[in-house]
CSV table of C-alpha atoms and ligand atoms in Angstrom, one decimal:
chain,number,residue,atom,x,y,z
A,1091,MET,CA,14.1,20.2,-4.6
A,1092,GLU,CA,16.6,17.7,-2.7
A,1093,GLU,CA,18.2,14.5,-4.0
A,1094,VAL,CA,17.6,12.1,-0.9
A,1095,ARG,CA,20.1,9.1,-1.5
A,1096,ILE,CA,20.0,5.9,-0.5
A,1097,ALA,CA,21.1,4.3,-3.3
A,1098,LEU,CA,23.4,6.1,-3.7
A,1099,ARG,CA,23.9,7.4,-0.1
A,1100,ASN,CA,28.4,5.9,-1.1
A,1101,VAL,CA,28.5,7.0,-3.4
A,1102,GLY,CA,31.7,9.2,-4.4
A,1103,LYS,CA,32.4,9.4,-1.2
A,1104,ILE,CA,33.3,5.9,-0.6
A,1105,LYS,CA,36.2,4.0,-2.7
A,1106,PRO,CA,34.8,1.4,-4.9
A,1107,ASP,CA,37.1,-1.5,-4.2
A,1108,SER,CA,37.6,-0.6,-0.7
A,1109,ILE,CA,35.6,-3.1,1.3
A,1110,GLU,CA,37.0,-1.2,4.7
A,1111,ASP,CA,35.9,2.3,2.9
A,1112,TYR,CA,32.6,0.6,3.0
A,1113,ILE,CA,32.7,-0.9,7.0
A,1114,ALA,CA,34.1,2.6,8.1
A,1115,ALA,CA,31.0,3.9,6.7
A,1116,GLY,CA,28.6,1.3,8.5
A,1117,GLY,CA,29.3,-0.8,5.6
A,1118,TYR,CA,27.5,-4.4,7.0
A,1119,GLU,CA,25.9,-4.0,9.3
A,1120,ALA,CA,22.6,-3.7,8.6
A,1121,LEU,CA,23.2,-7.8,7.6
A,1122,LYS,CA,24.4,-8.5,11.4
A,1123,LYS,CA,21.4,-6.7,12.0
A,1124,ALA,CA,19.6,-8.9,9.3
A,1125,ARG,CA,20.4,-12.6,11.1
A,1126,THR,CA,19.8,-11.8,14.2
A,1127,LEU,CA,16.5,-11.0,13.7
A,1128,ASP,CA,13.3,-13.9,12.5
A,1129,ARG,CA,13.4,-14.7,8.7
A,1130,GLY,CA,9.5,-14.2,8.6
A,1131,LYS,CA,9.4,-11.3,11.2
A,1132,LEU,CA,12.5,-9.6,8.8
A,1133,ILE,CA,10.1,-10.5,5.6
A,1134,ARG,CA,7.2,-8.8,6.7
A,1135,THR,CA,8.0,-6.0,7.6
A,1136,ILE,CA,10.6,-4.5,4.2
A,1137,GLU,CA,6.6,-6.1,3.1
A,1138,GLU,CA,4.2,-4.3,5.3
A,1139,THR,CA,6.0,-1.3,7.0
A,1140,SER,CA,8.9,-0.3,4.0
A,1141,ARG,CA,6.4,-1.3,1.3
A,1142,LEU,CA,9.5,-1.8,-0.9
A,1143,ARG,CA,8.0,-2.0,-3.7
A,1144,GLY,CA,10.8,-3.3,-7.2
A,1145,ARG,CA,12.7,-1.0,-8.9
A,1146,GLY,CA,13.7,-3.4,-12.0
A,1147,GLY,CA,10.1,-2.0,-14.2
A,1148,ALA,CA,7.4,-4.2,-12.3
A,1149,ALA,CA,6.9,-3.0,-9.0
A,1150,PHE,CA,6.1,-5.9,-7.8
A,1151,SER,CA,6.2,-6.4,-3.7
A,1152,THR,CA,9.5,-7.3,-2.3
A,1153,GLY,CA,8.9,-8.5,0.1
A,1154,LYS,CA,6.0,-10.9,-1.5
A,1155,LYS,CA,8.2,-12.6,-3.4
A,1156,TRP,CA,10.5,-13.5,-0.9
A,1157,SER,CA,7.0,-14.8,0.7
A,1158,SER,CA,6.5,-16.7,-1.5
A,1159,ALA,CA,10.0,-18.3,-1.7
A,1160,TYR,CA,10.6,-18.4,1.7
A,1161,ALA,CA,7.8,-20.1,2.6
A,1162,SER,CA,9.5,-23.3,0.0
A,1163,LYS,CA,9.6,-26.3,2.1
A,1164,GLU,CA,12.4,-27.2,-1.2
A,1165,GLU,CA,16.5,-27.3,0.4
A,1166,SER,CA,17.6,-25.1,-2.9
A,1167,LYS,CA,16.8,-22.0,-3.6
A,1168,TYR,CA,18.4,-19.3,-5.5
A,1169,LEU,CA,18.7,-15.2,-5.0
A,1170,VAL,CA,19.2,-13.6,-8.2
A,1171,CYS,CA,20.8,-10.2,-8.5
A,1172,ASN,CA,19.0,-8.3,-11.9
A,1173,ALA,CA,22.9,-6.3,-13.5
A,1174,ASP,CA,21.3,-7.6,-17.2
A,1175,GLU,CA,20.5,-3.2,-17.3
A,1176,GLY,CA,19.8,-3.5,-20.8
A,1177,GLU,CA,17.4,-0.7,-21.2
A,1178,PRO,CA,17.9,2.5,-23.4
A,1179,GLY,CA,19.3,5.5,-21.2
A,1180,THR,CA,19.1,3.7,-18.3
A,1181,TYR,CA,22.6,3.2,-16.6
A,1182,LYS,CA,21.3,4.1,-12.9
A,1183,ASP,CA,22.6,0.4,-11.8
A,1184,ARG,CA,26.1,0.8,-13.5
A,1185,VAL,CA,26.2,3.4,-11.3
A,1186,ILE,CA,25.5,2.0,-8.2
A,1187,LEU,CA,27.7,-1.2,-9.0
A,1188,GLU,CA,30.9,1.4,-9.7
A,1189,GLY,CA,29.9,3.3,-7.4
A,1190,ASP,CA,29.2,0.9,-4.4
A,1191,PRO,CA,29.3,-2.9,-5.1
A,1192,HIS,CA,29.5,-3.3,-1.7
A,1193,THR,CA,25.9,-2.2,-0.9
A,1194,VAL,CA,24.3,-4.6,-3.6
A,1195,ILE,CA,26.1,-7.6,-2.7
A,1196,GLU,CA,25.5,-6.6,1.4
A,1197,GLY,CA,21.2,-6.1,0.2
A,1198,LEU,CA,21.5,-9.6,-2.1
A,1199,LEU,CA,23.3,-11.6,1.2
A,1200,ILE,CA,19.7,-9.6,3.1
A,1201,GLY,CA,17.8,-11.5,0.6
A,1202,ALA,CA,19.9,-14.5,0.7
A,1203,TYR,CA,19.5,-15.0,4.8
A,1204,ALA,CA,15.8,-14.5,4.2
A,1205,ILE,CA,14.3,-16.2,2.0
A,1206,GLY,CA,16.7,-19.1,3.0
A,1207,ALA,CA,19.1,-18.8,-0.1
A,1208,LYS,CA,22.8,-20.5,-0.7
A,1209,GLU,CA,23.7,-19.3,-3.5
A,1210,CYS,CA,23.4,-16.1,-5.3
A,1211,PHE,CA,23.9,-14.7,-8.7
A,1212,LEU,CA,24.9,-11.1,-9.5
A,1213,TYR,CA,23.7,-11.2,-13.5
A,1214,VAL,CA,26.3,-8.4,-15.0
A,1215,ARG,CA,25.1,-7.1,-18.0
A,1216,GLY,CA,28.5,-8.9,-20.2
A,1217,GLU,CA,30.0,-4.7,-21.1
A,1218,TYR,CA,29.7,-3.6,-17.9
A,1219,GLU,CA,33.6,-5.0,-17.4
A,1220,LYS,CA,34.4,-2.4,-14.6
A,1221,SER,CA,30.9,-3.1,-12.6
A,1222,ILE,CA,32.4,-6.8,-13.4
A,1223,LYS,CA,35.3,-6.7,-11.9
A,1224,LEU,CA,34.3,-4.2,-9.2
A,1225,LEU,CA,31.8,-6.9,-8.4
A,1226,ARG,CA,33.9,-10.1,-8.6
A,1227,ARG,CA,36.7,-8.3,-6.5
A,1228,ALA,CA,34.1,-7.4,-3.5
A,1229,VAL,CA,32.9,-10.7,-3.3
A,1230,LYS,CA,36.4,-11.9,-2.7
A,1231,GLN,CA,36.5,-9.1,-0.3
A,1232,ALA,CA,33.8,-9.8,1.9
A,1233,GLU,CA,34.0,-14.0,1.8
A,1234,GLU,CA,37.6,-12.6,2.7
A,1235,LYS,CA,36.3,-11.2,6.3
A,1236,GLY,CA,33.9,-13.4,6.6
A,1237,LEU,CA,30.6,-11.7,5.8
A,1238,THR,CA,29.0,-14.6,2.9
A,1239,GLY,CA,29.2,-17.6,5.9
A,1240,GLU,CA,28.1,-20.3,3.8
A,1241,VAL,CA,25.5,-18.2,0.7
A,1242,SER,CA,27.9,-18.0,-2.6
A,1243,ILE,CA,28.6,-15.2,-4.7
A,1244,LYS,CA,29.3,-16.2,-8.5
A,1245,VAL,CA,29.9,-12.8,-10.7
A,1246,VAL,CA,28.0,-14.1,-14.4
A,1247,SER,CA,28.9,-11.9,-16.6
A,1248,GLY,CA,24.8,-11.4,-19.4
A,1249,ALA,CA,24.7,-13.5,-22.3
A,1250,GLY,CA,24.6,-9.4,-24.4
A,1251,ALA,CA,21.4,-9.2,-25.5
A,1252,TYR,CA,18.6,-7.5,-24.2
A,1253,ILE,CA,16.0,-10.6,-23.3
A,1254,CYS,CA,18.2,-11.5,-20.6
A,1255,GLY,CA,17.7,-9.1,-18.8
A,1256,GLU,CA,13.8,-10.7,-18.0
A,1257,GLY,CA,13.0,-12.1,-14.8
A,1258,THR,CA,13.2,-16.1,-17.3
A,1259,ALA,CA,15.9,-15.7,-19.9
A,1260,ILE,CA,18.5,-14.5,-17.0
A,1261,VAL,CA,17.2,-18.0,-16.3
A,1262,ASN,CA,17.6,-20.0,-19.5
A,1263,SER,CA,20.7,-18.0,-19.4
A,1264,LEU,CA,22.1,-18.8,-16.4
A,1265,GLU,CA,21.6,-22.5,-17.3
A,1266,GLY,CA,23.9,-21.9,-20.1
A,1267,LEU,CA,20.2,-21.9,-22.8
A,1268,ARG,CA,20.4,-18.9,-25.0
A,1269,GLY,CA,18.7,-16.0,-23.4
A,1270,GLU,CA,14.6,-16.7,-24.5
A,1271,PRO,CA,11.8,-16.3,-21.8
A,1272,ARG,CA,9.9,-19.1,-20.4
A,1273,LEU,CA,6.1,-20.2,-19.9
A,1274,LYS,CA,4.0,-17.8,-16.5
A,1275,PRO,CA,3.5,-19.7,-14.7
A,1276,PRO,CA,4.6,-21.8,-12.4
A,1277,SER,CA,5.7,-18.2,-10.5
A,1278,MET,CA,9.7,-18.3,-10.5
A,1279,ALA,CA,9.1,-18.6,-7.0
A,1280,VAL,CA,8.1,-22.5,-7.6
A,1281,ARG,CA,10.3,-23.1,-10.1
A,1282,GLY,CA,13.3,-21.2,-11.7
A,1283,LEU,CA,16.6,-22.4,-11.6
A,1284,ASN,CA,17.6,-25.2,-11.8
A,1285,GLN,CA,13.3,-25.9,-11.6
A,1286,LYS,CA,13.7,-24.7,-7.8
A,1287,PRO,CA,12.5,-21.3,-6.5
A,1288,THR,CA,14.6,-18.5,-7.3
A,1289,VAL,CA,14.0,-14.8,-6.5
A,1290,VAL,CA,15.3,-12.3,-9.3
A,1291,ASN,CA,15.7,-8.8,-8.1
A,1292,ASN,CA,16.8,-5.1,-9.7
A,1293,VAL,CA,19.7,-3.6,-8.3
A,1294,GLU,CA,18.7,-0.7,-6.8
A,1295,THR,CA,16.1,-3.1,-5.0
A,1296,PHE,CA,18.9,-4.9,-3.2
A,1297,ALA,CA,20.7,-1.2,-2.6
A,1298,LEU,CA,18.0,-0.1,-0.8
A,1299,ILE,CA,17.9,-3.0,1.6
A,1300,PRO,CA,20.7,-2.5,4.1
A,1301,GLU,CA,19.7,1.6,5.1
A,1302,ILE,CA,16.0,0.2,5.6
A,1303,VAL,CA,17.0,-1.9,7.5
A,1304,ASN,CA,19.7,0.6,9.3
A,1305,LYS,CA,17.5,2.8,9.9
A,1306,GLY,CA,14.2,0.3,9.3
A,1307,ALA,CA,11.4,-0.5,7.2
A,1308,GLY,CA,9.0,3.1,8.7
A,1309,TRP,CA,11.7,5.4,8.2
A,1310,PHE,CA,11.7,4.3,4.3
A,1311,GLY,CA,8.6,3.7,4.3
A,1312,ALA,CA,8.1,8.1,5.3
A,1313,ILE,CA,9.7,9.0,3.0
A,1314,GLY,CA,7.3,10.0,-0.7
A,1315,ALA,CA,4.6,8.8,-1.9
A,1316,GLU,CA,2.0,7.0,-0.4
A,1317,LYS,CA,2.0,3.9,-2.5
A,1318,PHE,CA,5.5,3.3,-4.2
A,1319,PRO,CA,7.6,4.6,-1.0
A,1320,GLY,CA,11.1,5.7,-0.8
A,1321,THR,CA,14.1,7.2,-3.7
A,1322,LYS,CA,13.6,5.8,-7.3
A,1323,LEU,CA,16.6,6.9,-9.5
A,1324,MET,CA,16.0,9.1,-12.6
A,1325,CYS,CA,18.7,8.7,-15.4
A,1326,LEU,CA,18.0,11.5,-17.4
A,1327,SER,CA,18.9,11.6,-20.8
A,1328,GLY,CA,18.9,13.2,-24.6
A,1329,ASP,CA,17.8,17.0,-25.7
A,1330,VAL,CA,18.4,17.9,-21.4
A,1331,VAL,CA,20.9,20.7,-20.4
A,1332,ASN,CA,21.8,17.2,-17.3
A,1333,LYS,CA,23.0,14.1,-18.1
A,1334,VAL,CA,22.8,12.6,-15.0
A,1335,CYS,CA,21.2,10.0,-12.8
A,1336,VAL,CA,19.5,11.0,-9.9
A,1337,GLU,CA,17.9,9.7,-6.8
A,1338,VAL,CA,14.7,11.7,-5.0
A,1339,PRO,CA,11.9,10.5,-3.3
A,1340,THR,CA,8.8,9.2,-5.4
A,1341,ASN,CA,6.6,12.1,-4.4
A,1342,ALA,CA,8.8,14.7,-6.3
A,1343,THR,CA,7.4,15.5,-10.2
A,1344,LEU,CA,8.6,15.2,-13.7
A,1345,GLN,CA,9.1,18.8,-13.1
A,1346,ASP,CA,11.0,18.4,-10.9
A,1347,VAL,CA,13.5,15.5,-12.7
A,1348,VAL,CA,13.0,17.2,-15.9
A,1349,GLU,CA,13.9,20.7,-14.6
A,1350,GLY,CA,15.3,21.3,-11.6
A,1351,PHE,CA,18.2,18.3,-11.8
A,1352,GLY,CA,18.1,18.4,-15.4
A,1353,GLY,CA,18.2,22.2,-16.0
A,1354,GLY,CA,15.8,21.8,-18.7
A,1355,VAL,CA,16.5,20.8,-23.5
A,1356,VAL,CA,19.4,22.7,-24.6
A,1357,ASN,CA,20.4,24.7,-26.3
A,1358,GLY,CA,16.6,27.1,-25.3
A,1359,LYS,CA,14.2,25.0,-27.0
A,1360,LYS,CA,11.5,23.6,-26.0
A,1361,LEU,CA,9.9,20.2,-24.7
A,1362,LYS,CA,7.8,18.7,-27.4
A,1363,ALA,CA,8.1,14.5,-24.1
A,1364,ILE,CA,9.6,12.8,-22.5
A,1365,GLN,CA,9.9,9.0,-23.0
A,1366,LEU,CA,9.8,7.5,-19.6
A,1367,GLY,CA,10.6,4.1,-18.5
A,1368,GLY,CA,12.3,3.5,-21.2
A,1369,SER,CA,12.1,2.0,-25.3
A,1370,SER,CA,9.0,-0.1,-25.0
A,1371,CYS,CA,6.9,3.0,-22.8
A,1372,GLY,CA,5.0,6.3,-23.9
A,1373,PHE,CA,6.0,9.1,-24.5
A,1374,VAL,CA,4.6,11.9,-21.8
A,1375,THR,CA,3.1,15.4,-22.3
A,1376,PRO,CA,4.5,18.9,-21.1
A,1377,ASP,CA,0.7,19.8,-18.9
A,1378,GLN,CA,1.2,16.3,-17.5
A,1379,LEU,CA,5.4,17.6,-16.4
A,1380,ASP,CA,3.1,18.1,-12.2
A,1381,THR,CA,2.6,14.1,-11.9
A,1382,PRO,CA,4.5,12.4,-9.0
A,1383,ILE,CA,7.7,10.1,-10.3
A,1384,ASP,CA,6.2,7.6,-8.6
A,1385,PHE,CA,4.3,4.6,-10.2
A,1386,ASP,CA,1.0,4.8,-9.2
A,1387,SER,CA,0.8,8.2,-10.6
A,1388,ILE,CA,3.1,7.7,-13.9
A,1389,GLY,CA,0.3,4.9,-14.8
A,1390,SER,CA,-2.4,6.9,-13.8
A,1391,ILE,CA,-1.5,8.8,-17.0
A,1392,GLY,CA,-1.0,6.5,-19.4
A,1393,ALA,CA,3.1,6.3,-18.6
A,1394,SER,CA,4.8,3.9,-16.9
A,1395,LEU,CA,8.1,5.0,-14.0
A,1396,GLY,CA,10.1,1.4,-16.1
A,1397,SER,CA,13.0,1.4,-15.5
A,1398,GLY,CA,13.1,5.1,-14.2
A,1399,ALA,CA,15.0,6.3,-18.1
A,1400,VAL,CA,13.3,9.9,-18.6
A,1401,TYR,CA,14.8,10.8,-22.8
A,1402,VAL,CA,13.9,14.7,-23.5
A,1403,ILE,CA,13.3,15.4,-26.7
A,1404,ASP,CA,12.8,19.1,-27.7
A,1405,GLU,CA,10.2,19.9,-29.5
A,1406,SER,CA,12.3,20.7,-32.9
A,1407,ARG,CA,12.0,16.7,-33.3
A,1408,ASN,CA,9.8,14.4,-35.6
A,1409,LEU,CA,9.6,11.7,-33.1
A,1410,VAL,CA,8.3,9.2,-36.1
A,1411,ASP,CA,12.6,9.9,-35.9
A,1412,ILE,CA,13.3,9.0,-33.2
A,1413,LEU,CA,10.0,5.4,-33.4
A,1414,TRP,CA,12.9,4.3,-36.2
A,1415,GLU,CA,16.0,3.8,-34.0
A,1416,ILE,CA,13.1,2.2,-31.5
A,1417,ALA,CA,11.9,-0.1,-34.3
A,1418,LYS,CA,15.6,-0.5,-35.5
A,1419,PHE,CA,16.1,-1.5,-31.3
A,1420,PHE,CA,13.2,-4.1,-31.2
A,1421,ARG,CA,14.5,-5.7,-34.6
A,1422,HIS,CA,18.0,-6.4,-33.0
A,1423,GLU,CA,17.0,-7.5,-29.8
A,1424,SER,CA,14.0,-9.9,-31.2
A,1425,CYS,CA,15.0,-12.9,-29.3
A,1426,GLY,CA,13.4,-14.7,-32.3
A,1427,LYS,CA,11.4,-17.5,-30.1
A,1428,CYS,CA,7.7,-16.6,-31.8
A,1429,THR,CA,6.8,-16.0,-34.7
A,1430,PRO,CA,4.9,-12.6,-33.7
A,1431,CYS,CA,8.0,-10.6,-31.8
A,1432,ARG,CA,10.2,-12.4,-34.4
A,1433,GLU,CA,8.7,-11.9,-37.7
A,1434,GLY,CA,6.5,-7.7,-36.4
A,1435,THR,CA,9.5,-6.4,-35.1
A,1436,MET,CA,11.3,-6.6,-38.4
A,1437,ARG,CA,8.5,-5.6,-40.2
A,1438,VAL,CA,7.9,-2.9,-38.1
A,1439,GLU,CA,10.6,-1.2,-38.3
A,1440,GLU,CA,10.5,-1.6,-42.5
A,1441,LEU,CA,7.8,0.5,-42.0
A,1442,LEU,CA,8.8,2.9,-39.8
A,1443,GLU,CA,12.1,3.4,-42.0
A,1444,LYS,CA,9.7,4.0,-44.8
A,1445,LEU,CA,8.1,6.7,-43.1
A,1446,ALA,CA,10.5,8.5,-41.1
A,1447,LYS,CA,12.3,8.6,-44.7
A,1448,GLY,CA,9.4,10.0,-46.0
A,1449,GLU,CA,8.4,7.5,-48.2
A,1450,GLY,CA,5.2,5.8,-46.1
A,1451,SER,CA,1.3,6.1,-46.8
A,1452,GLN,CA,-1.8,6.3,-44.8
A,1453,ALA,CA,-2.1,2.7,-45.1
A,1454,ASP,CA,1.7,2.3,-44.1
A,1455,ILE,CA,0.3,3.5,-40.0
A,1456,GLU,CA,-2.7,1.6,-40.6
A,1457,LEU,CA,-0.6,-1.6,-41.3
A,1458,ILE,CA,1.3,-0.8,-37.9
A,1459,ARG,CA,-1.2,-0.3,-37.0
A,1460,THR,CA,-2.6,-3.9,-37.4
A,1461,LEU,CA,0.8,-5.3,-36.5
A,1462,ALA,CA,0.8,-3.7,-32.8
A,1463,ASP,CA,-2.8,-4.8,-32.1
A,1464,TYR,CA,-1.7,-8.8,-33.3
A,1465,MET,CA,2.1,-8.1,-30.9
A,1466,GLN,CA,0.2,-7.0,-28.4
A,1467,LYS,CA,-2.1,-9.8,-27.5
A,1468,SER,CA,0.3,-12.6,-28.7
A,1469,CYS,CA,3.0,-12.0,-28.6
A,1470,PHE,CA,4.8,-14.8,-25.5
A,1471,CYS,CA,6.7,-11.7,-24.0
A,1472,PRO,CA,6.4,-8.3,-22.7
A,1473,LEU,CA,9.3,-7.9,-25.1
A,1474,GLY,CA,7.2,-8.2,-28.4
A,1475,GLN,CA,4.2,-6.8,-26.3
A,1476,SER,CA,5.1,-3.7,-25.5
A,1477,ALA,CA,7.8,-3.3,-28.9
A,1478,THR,CA,4.9,-0.1,-30.2
A,1479,THR,CA,4.0,1.1,-27.3
A,1480,ALA,CA,5.6,3.8,-28.5
A,1481,PHE,CA,4.7,4.3,-31.7
A,1482,LEU,CA,1.0,3.9,-30.4
A,1483,SER,CA,1.9,6.9,-27.6
A,1484,ALA,CA,2.9,9.0,-30.2
A,1485,TRP,CA,0.6,8.8,-32.6
A,1486,LYS,CA,-2.1,9.2,-30.4
A,1487,LEU,CA,-0.5,12.4,-28.8
A,1488,PHE,CA,1.7,13.9,-32.7
A,1489,PRO,CA,-0.4,12.9,-35.4
A,1490,GLU,CA,0.8,15.7,-37.6
A,1491,ASP,CA,4.4,14.3,-37.5
A,1492,PHE,CA,3.2,11.4,-39.1
A,1493,ALA,CA,0.7,13.3,-40.9
A,1494,ALA,CA,5.0,15.9,-42.2
A,1495,LYS,CA,6.3,12.5,-43.4
A,1496,LEU,CA,3.6,11.4,-45.6
A,1497,ARG,CA,5.1,11.0,-49.4
A,1498,LYS,CA,3.9,14.0,-51.3
A,1499,GLU,CA,2.2,13.1,-53.7
A,1500,ALA,CA,3.1,13.3,-57.7
B,2233,FMN,C1,12.6,-7.7,-22.1
B,2233,FMN,C2,12.6,-7.3,-20.6
B,2233,FMN,C3,13.9,-6.6,-19.9
B,2233,FMN,C4,14.5,-6.2,-18.4
B,2233,FMN,N1,15.6,-6.4,-18.8
B,2233,FMN,C5,15.7,-5.7,-17.3
B,2233,FMN,C6,17.2,-5.2,-16.3
B,2233,FMN,O1,17.9,-5.4,-17.5
B,2233,FMN,N2,17.5,-5.3,-15.3
B,2233,FMN,C7,16.2,-5.7,-13.5
B,2233,FMN,O2,16.4,-5.2,-13.1
B,2233,FMN,N3,14.7,-6.0,-14.5
B,2233,FMN,C8,15.1,-5.8,-16.4
B,2233,FMN,N4,13.2,-6.4,-16.7
B,2233,FMN,C9,12.6,-7.0,-15.1
B,2233,FMN,C10,13.0,-8.1,-15.1
B,2233,FMN,O3,11.3,-9.4,-15.4
B,2233,FMN,C11,12.2,-8.4,-13.6
B,2233,FMN,O4,10.6,-7.5,-13.4
B,2233,FMN,C12,12.7,-7.2,-12.4
B,2233,FMN,O5,14.6,-7.7,-12.4
B,2233,FMN,C13,12.5,-7.5,-10.9
B,2233,FMN,O6,13.5,-7.0,-9.9
B,2233,FMN,P1,12.2,-6.0,-9.0
B,2233,FMN,O7,11.9,-7.0,-8.6
B,2233,FMN,O8,13.7,-5.7,-7.9
B,2233,FMN,O9,12.1,-4.8,-10.2
B,2233,FMN,C14,13.4,-6.6,-17.7
B,2233,FMN,C15,11.8,-7.2,-18.4
B,2233,FMN,C16,11.1,-7.0,-19.6
B,2233,FMN,C17,9.9,-7.9,-19.8
């Protein structure tokens, strides 16, 4: 299996700080073409023919999101590029931004034209200093060449929290408020930033747009899986030989990704599991590696594609140790807005520490299961609701790891 590079088509080939390089590679042609098209028709083609679905984790139809904002009669509308990339094991957006910032800006300008937004924001993870610098320079270059027209693009350094990557929390953060999620409905396309229609899309989603416009929505829709066409960036990490980010058609299997591009498990060890999609997702076992990486196929095995993170775990590891690390992450990242998440992530971390250190009991495991149930049902947003997904998955798939960690009674 070969990589199919659409979002990454220029990465490694052009100088990321040169708009001339980008233009020489065909850059900004799609923007020019898009601006000659009827906006409603452009959105319909993205929605129905390309069938592009967001690459930020939820896989929602990009065209549908755009069409709700387009339909709004409000004068002000906003378009936001989500480059917060806080998911552990995920570094695909950084690869795009550091290698080809103009492709994201071009995708953003096409989106702005389509929905009728005059103000755009690139909300970038604060630690991504290089990306921020490159993007600011790229925006200036695009402005100087008159490509932005009457659209303003602001590059904003993120507020340093995982929750700030959640669509409504970004909007809070952009308004200068604490990074906390907002209640939905109303949807952001109805009332988002400054109470105006707002669309938030991921970096990878925007990076695909110029080629969809250039080569045609039908061309894109014919690549990969029927219901989740195109390519997906996958980020390999953990006990894998090649820790790389690859762009593969969505009918590639997990096997293609882990063995083909990843080169398999390090030190000739056997694969125990992969955690797919990030810290808020469950585990996949070796017998499921023939599953294609499209959103729906992955969902059908009870897992989640999420952001495309592929954390490889070798046979020597006990998952309870990994769960403790995940629990530390969620305890640290809980924004504190709702009690079940604020208190729950703390208790879960304490209990998993006990278990990981060999000091826990069966009753502690039961207590985490009860907490997980409450948290899934009562946390305000997906951060808390999914903070214990990995625990529940590991408990189901690898109960022996928990048994091995139980306190030895004297
Ligand atoms: C806790 C949390 C963190 C998130 N972090 C990100 C992120 O860093 N980047 C991102 O694109 N989406 C993130 N999302 C998903 C966004 O809410 C949203 O669905 C996405 O940006 C929409 O873009 P898309 O339609 O192009 O996928 C996060 C969601 C949650 C619940």
